[in-house]
Short mmCIF file of C-alpha atoms in Angstrom, two decimals:
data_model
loop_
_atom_site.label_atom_id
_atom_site.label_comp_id
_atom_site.label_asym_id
_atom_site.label_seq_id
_atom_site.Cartn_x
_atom_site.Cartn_y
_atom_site.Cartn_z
CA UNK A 1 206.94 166.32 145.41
CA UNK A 2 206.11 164.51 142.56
CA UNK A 3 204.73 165.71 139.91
CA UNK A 4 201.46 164.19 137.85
CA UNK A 5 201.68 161.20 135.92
CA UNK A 6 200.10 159.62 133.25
CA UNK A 7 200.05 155.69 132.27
CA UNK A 8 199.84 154.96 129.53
CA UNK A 9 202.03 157.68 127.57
CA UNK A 10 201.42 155.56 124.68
CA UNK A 11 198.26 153.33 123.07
CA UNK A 12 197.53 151.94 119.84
CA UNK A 13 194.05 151.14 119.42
CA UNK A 14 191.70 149.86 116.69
CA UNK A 15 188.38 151.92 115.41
CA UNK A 16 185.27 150.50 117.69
CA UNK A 17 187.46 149.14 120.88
CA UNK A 18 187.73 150.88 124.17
CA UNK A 19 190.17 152.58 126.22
CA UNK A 20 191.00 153.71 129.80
CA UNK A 21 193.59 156.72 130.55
CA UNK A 22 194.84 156.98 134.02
CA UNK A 23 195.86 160.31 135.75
CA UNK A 24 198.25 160.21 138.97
CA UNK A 25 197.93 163.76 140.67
CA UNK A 26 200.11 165.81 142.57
CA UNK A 27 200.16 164.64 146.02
CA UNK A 28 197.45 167.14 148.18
CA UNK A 29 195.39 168.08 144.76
CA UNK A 30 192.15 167.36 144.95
CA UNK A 31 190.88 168.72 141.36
CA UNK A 32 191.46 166.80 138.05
CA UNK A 33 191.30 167.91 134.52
CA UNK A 34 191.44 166.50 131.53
CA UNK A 35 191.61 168.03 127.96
CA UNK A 36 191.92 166.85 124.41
CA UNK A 37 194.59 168.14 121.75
CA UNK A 38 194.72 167.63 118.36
CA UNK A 39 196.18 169.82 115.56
CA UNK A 40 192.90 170.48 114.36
CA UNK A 41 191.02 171.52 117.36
CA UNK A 42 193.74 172.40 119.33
CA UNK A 43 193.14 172.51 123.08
CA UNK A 44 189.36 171.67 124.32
CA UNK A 45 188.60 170.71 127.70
CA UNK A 46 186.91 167.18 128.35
CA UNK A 47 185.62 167.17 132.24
CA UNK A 48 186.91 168.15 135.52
CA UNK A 49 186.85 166.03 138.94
CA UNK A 50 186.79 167.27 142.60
CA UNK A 51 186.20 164.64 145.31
CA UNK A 52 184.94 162.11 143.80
CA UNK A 53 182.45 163.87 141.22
CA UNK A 54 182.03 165.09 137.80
CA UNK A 55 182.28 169.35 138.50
CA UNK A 56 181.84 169.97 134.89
CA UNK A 57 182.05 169.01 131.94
CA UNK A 58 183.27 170.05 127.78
CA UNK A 59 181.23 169.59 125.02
CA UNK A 60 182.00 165.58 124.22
CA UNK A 61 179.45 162.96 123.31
CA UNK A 62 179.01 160.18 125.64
CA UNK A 63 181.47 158.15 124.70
CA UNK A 64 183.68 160.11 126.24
CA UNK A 65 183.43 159.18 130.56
CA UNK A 66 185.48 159.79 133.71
CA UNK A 67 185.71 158.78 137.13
CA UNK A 68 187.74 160.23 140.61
CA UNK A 69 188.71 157.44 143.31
CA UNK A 70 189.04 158.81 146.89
CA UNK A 71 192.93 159.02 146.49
CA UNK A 72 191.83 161.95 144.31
CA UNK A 73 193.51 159.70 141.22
CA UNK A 74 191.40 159.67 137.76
CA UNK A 75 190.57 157.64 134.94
CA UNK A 76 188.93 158.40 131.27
CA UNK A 77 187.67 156.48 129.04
CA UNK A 78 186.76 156.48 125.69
CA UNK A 79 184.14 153.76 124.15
CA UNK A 80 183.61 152.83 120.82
CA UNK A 81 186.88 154.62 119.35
CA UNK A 82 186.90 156.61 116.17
CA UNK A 83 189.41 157.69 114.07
CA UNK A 84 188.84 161.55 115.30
CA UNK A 85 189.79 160.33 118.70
CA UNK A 86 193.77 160.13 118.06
CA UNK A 87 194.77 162.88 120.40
CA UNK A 88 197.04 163.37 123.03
CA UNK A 89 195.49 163.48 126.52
CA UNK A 90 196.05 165.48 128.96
CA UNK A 91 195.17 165.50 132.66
CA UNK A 92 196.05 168.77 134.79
CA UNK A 93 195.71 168.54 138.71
CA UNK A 94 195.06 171.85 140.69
CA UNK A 95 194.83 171.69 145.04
CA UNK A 96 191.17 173.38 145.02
CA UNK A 97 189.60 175.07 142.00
CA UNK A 98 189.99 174.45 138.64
CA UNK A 99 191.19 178.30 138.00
CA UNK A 100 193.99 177.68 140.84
CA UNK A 101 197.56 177.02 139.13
CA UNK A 102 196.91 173.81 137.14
CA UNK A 103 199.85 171.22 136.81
CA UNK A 104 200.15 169.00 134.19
CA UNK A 105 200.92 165.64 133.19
CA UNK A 106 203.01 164.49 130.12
CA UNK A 107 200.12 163.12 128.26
CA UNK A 108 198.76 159.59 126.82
CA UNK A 109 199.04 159.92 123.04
CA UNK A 110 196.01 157.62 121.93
CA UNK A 111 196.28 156.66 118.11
CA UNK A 112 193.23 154.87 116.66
CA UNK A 113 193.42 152.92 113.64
CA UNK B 1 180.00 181.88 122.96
CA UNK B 2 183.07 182.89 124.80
CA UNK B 3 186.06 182.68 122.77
CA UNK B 4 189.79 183.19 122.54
CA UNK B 5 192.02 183.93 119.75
CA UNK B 6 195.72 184.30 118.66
CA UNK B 7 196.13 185.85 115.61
CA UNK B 8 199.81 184.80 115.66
CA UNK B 9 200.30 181.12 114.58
CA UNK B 10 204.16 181.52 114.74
CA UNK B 11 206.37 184.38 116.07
CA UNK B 12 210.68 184.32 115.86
CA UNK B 13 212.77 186.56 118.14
CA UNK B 14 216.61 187.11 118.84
CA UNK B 15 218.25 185.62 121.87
CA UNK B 16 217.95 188.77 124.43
CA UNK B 17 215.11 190.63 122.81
CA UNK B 18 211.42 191.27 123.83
CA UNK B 19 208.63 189.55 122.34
CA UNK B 20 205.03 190.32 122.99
CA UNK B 21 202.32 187.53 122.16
CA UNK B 22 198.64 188.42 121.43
CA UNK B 23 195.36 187.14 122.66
CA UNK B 24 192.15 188.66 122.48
CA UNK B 25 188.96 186.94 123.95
CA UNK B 26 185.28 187.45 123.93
CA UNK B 27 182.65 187.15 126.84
CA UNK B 28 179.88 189.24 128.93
CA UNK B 29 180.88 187.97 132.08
CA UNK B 30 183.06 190.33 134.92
CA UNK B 31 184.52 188.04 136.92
CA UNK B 32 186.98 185.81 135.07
CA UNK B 33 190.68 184.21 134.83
CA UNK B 34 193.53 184.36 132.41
CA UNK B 35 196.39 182.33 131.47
CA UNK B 36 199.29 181.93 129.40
CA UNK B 37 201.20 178.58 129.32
CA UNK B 38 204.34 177.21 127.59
CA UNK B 39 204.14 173.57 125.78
CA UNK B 40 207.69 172.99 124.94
CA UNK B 41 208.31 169.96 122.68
CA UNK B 42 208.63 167.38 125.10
CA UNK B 43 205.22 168.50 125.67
CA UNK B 44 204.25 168.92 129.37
CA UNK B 45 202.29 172.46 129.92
CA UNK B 46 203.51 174.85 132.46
CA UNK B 47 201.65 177.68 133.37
CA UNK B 48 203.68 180.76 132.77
CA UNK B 49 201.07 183.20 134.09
CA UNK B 50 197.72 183.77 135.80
CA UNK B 51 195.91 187.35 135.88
CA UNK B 52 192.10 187.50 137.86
CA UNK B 53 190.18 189.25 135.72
CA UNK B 54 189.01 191.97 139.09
CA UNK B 55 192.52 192.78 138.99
CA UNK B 56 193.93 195.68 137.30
CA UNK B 57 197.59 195.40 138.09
CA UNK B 58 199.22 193.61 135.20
CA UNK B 59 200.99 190.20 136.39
CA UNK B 60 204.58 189.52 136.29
CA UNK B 61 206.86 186.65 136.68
CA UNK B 62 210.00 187.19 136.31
CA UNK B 63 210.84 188.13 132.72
CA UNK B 64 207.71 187.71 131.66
CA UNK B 65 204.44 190.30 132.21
CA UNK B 66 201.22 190.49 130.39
CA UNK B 67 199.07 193.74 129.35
CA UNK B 68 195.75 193.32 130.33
CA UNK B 69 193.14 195.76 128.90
CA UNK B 70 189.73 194.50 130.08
CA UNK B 71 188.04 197.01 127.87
CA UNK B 72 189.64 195.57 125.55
CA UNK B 73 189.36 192.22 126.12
CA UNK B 74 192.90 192.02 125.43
CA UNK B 75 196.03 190.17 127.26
CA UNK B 76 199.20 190.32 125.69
CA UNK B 77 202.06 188.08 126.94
CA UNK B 78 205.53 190.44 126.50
CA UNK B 79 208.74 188.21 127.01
CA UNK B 80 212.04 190.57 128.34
CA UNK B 81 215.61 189.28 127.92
CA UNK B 82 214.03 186.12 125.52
CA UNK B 83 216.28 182.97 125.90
CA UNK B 84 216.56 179.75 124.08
CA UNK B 85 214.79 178.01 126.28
CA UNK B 86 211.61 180.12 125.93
CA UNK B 87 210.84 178.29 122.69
CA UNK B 88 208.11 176.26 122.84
CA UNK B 89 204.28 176.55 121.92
CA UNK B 90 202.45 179.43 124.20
CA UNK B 91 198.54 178.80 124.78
CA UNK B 92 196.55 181.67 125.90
CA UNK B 93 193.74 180.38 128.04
CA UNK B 94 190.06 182.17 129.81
CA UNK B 95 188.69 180.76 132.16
CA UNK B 96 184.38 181.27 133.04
CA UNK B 97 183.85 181.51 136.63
CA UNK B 98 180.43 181.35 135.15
CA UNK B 99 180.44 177.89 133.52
CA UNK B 100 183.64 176.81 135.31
CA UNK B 101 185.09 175.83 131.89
CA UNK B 102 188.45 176.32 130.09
CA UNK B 103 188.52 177.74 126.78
CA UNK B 104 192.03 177.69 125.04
CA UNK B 105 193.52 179.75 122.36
CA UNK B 106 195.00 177.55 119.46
CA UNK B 107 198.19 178.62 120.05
CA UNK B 108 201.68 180.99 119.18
CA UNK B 109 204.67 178.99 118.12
CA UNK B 110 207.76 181.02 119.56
CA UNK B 111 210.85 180.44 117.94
CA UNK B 112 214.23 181.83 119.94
CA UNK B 113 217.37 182.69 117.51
CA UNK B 114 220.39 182.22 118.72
#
């Protein structure tokens, strides 16, 4: 089974511009995660998708958005990039419930400049 | 606010010995879920090991088990037999069945010695 992917695993983008992150899960896994990890803040969860809507959500200002097609795959996006938004993302699948065993993807290291 | 904390930025051990990583967290709510997770440096997370908070039995995988004292608020992560490949960054996580949220520890750098 393959596991959950990530495109891009790397971006470069300037301070202001936009940016979509797509997440691939595990085949059968109907729950998405994503989180945010930076040296500074270390781990912080973003939002988390189950069939097609938003179950919850981290505390992140708007710019910060999601979305869940009916293949159960997700995008983010981020608007308006700032500096404090070079991270690496990461987007965990789980079959049911975000507290089942999460898998996780490799990451999309975003660098704004 | 629920919280979690490792007091233990970095730890070292000897190929074959034990190791036991800390984690304490904070929150009034019963009915919970803990985790530890490995991030080795080519940085995809695995989840080591899960514990539900209504559990008392301590979980176990293999070589590695955890010490949960609820009272406590305490779950330890104790490594048996360590082996080079158990370096890598360990994360304790909570998660609130309450606010269905993750809340992540900032992490234990575990370094194996050969």
């Amino acid at each position: 089974k393959a596991g959950v992917t990530q495109t891009p695993r790397y971006l470069i983008k300037t301070r202001g511009q936009q940016v979509t992150l797509s997440c691939s899960p595990i085949s059968g896994h109907r729950s998405v995660s994503w989180y945010q990890q930076t040296p500074g803040q270390g781990l912080q969860f973003l939002f988390e998708y189950f069939s097609e809507t938003q179950r919850n959500k981290g505390n992140f200002p708007g710019r910060f958005s999601g979305r869940q097609f009916s293949n159960s795959r997700s995008e983010m996006n981020v608007s308006t990039l700032e500096l404090g938004d070079s991270a690496l993302y990461l987007c965990a699948s789980s079959v049911d419930r975000a507290f089942d065993e999460q898998y996780f993807g490799p990451g999309t290291r975003l660098t704004v400049t | 606010a629920q919280t979690v904390t490792q007091s233990q930025p970095e730890m070292s051990v000897q190929e074959a010995e034990t190791v036991t990583l800390s984690c304490t967290y904070d929150t009034s709510e019963s009915d919970y879920y803990l985790f530890w997770y490995k991030q080795p440096p080519s940085r995809q997370m695995i989840l080591v090991i899960r514990q539900e908070a209504y559990k008392q039995q301590n979980a176990t995988e293999n070589r590695f088990s955890v010490n949960f004292q609820k009272a406590a608020k305490s779950f330890s992560l104790k490594i048996s037999d360590s082996q080079l490949g158990d370096a890598a960054m360990y994360f304790c996580a909570f998660f609130s069945s309450g606010t269905y949220k993750y809340i992540f520890g900032t992490g234990t750098r575990l370094k194996v010695l050969a």
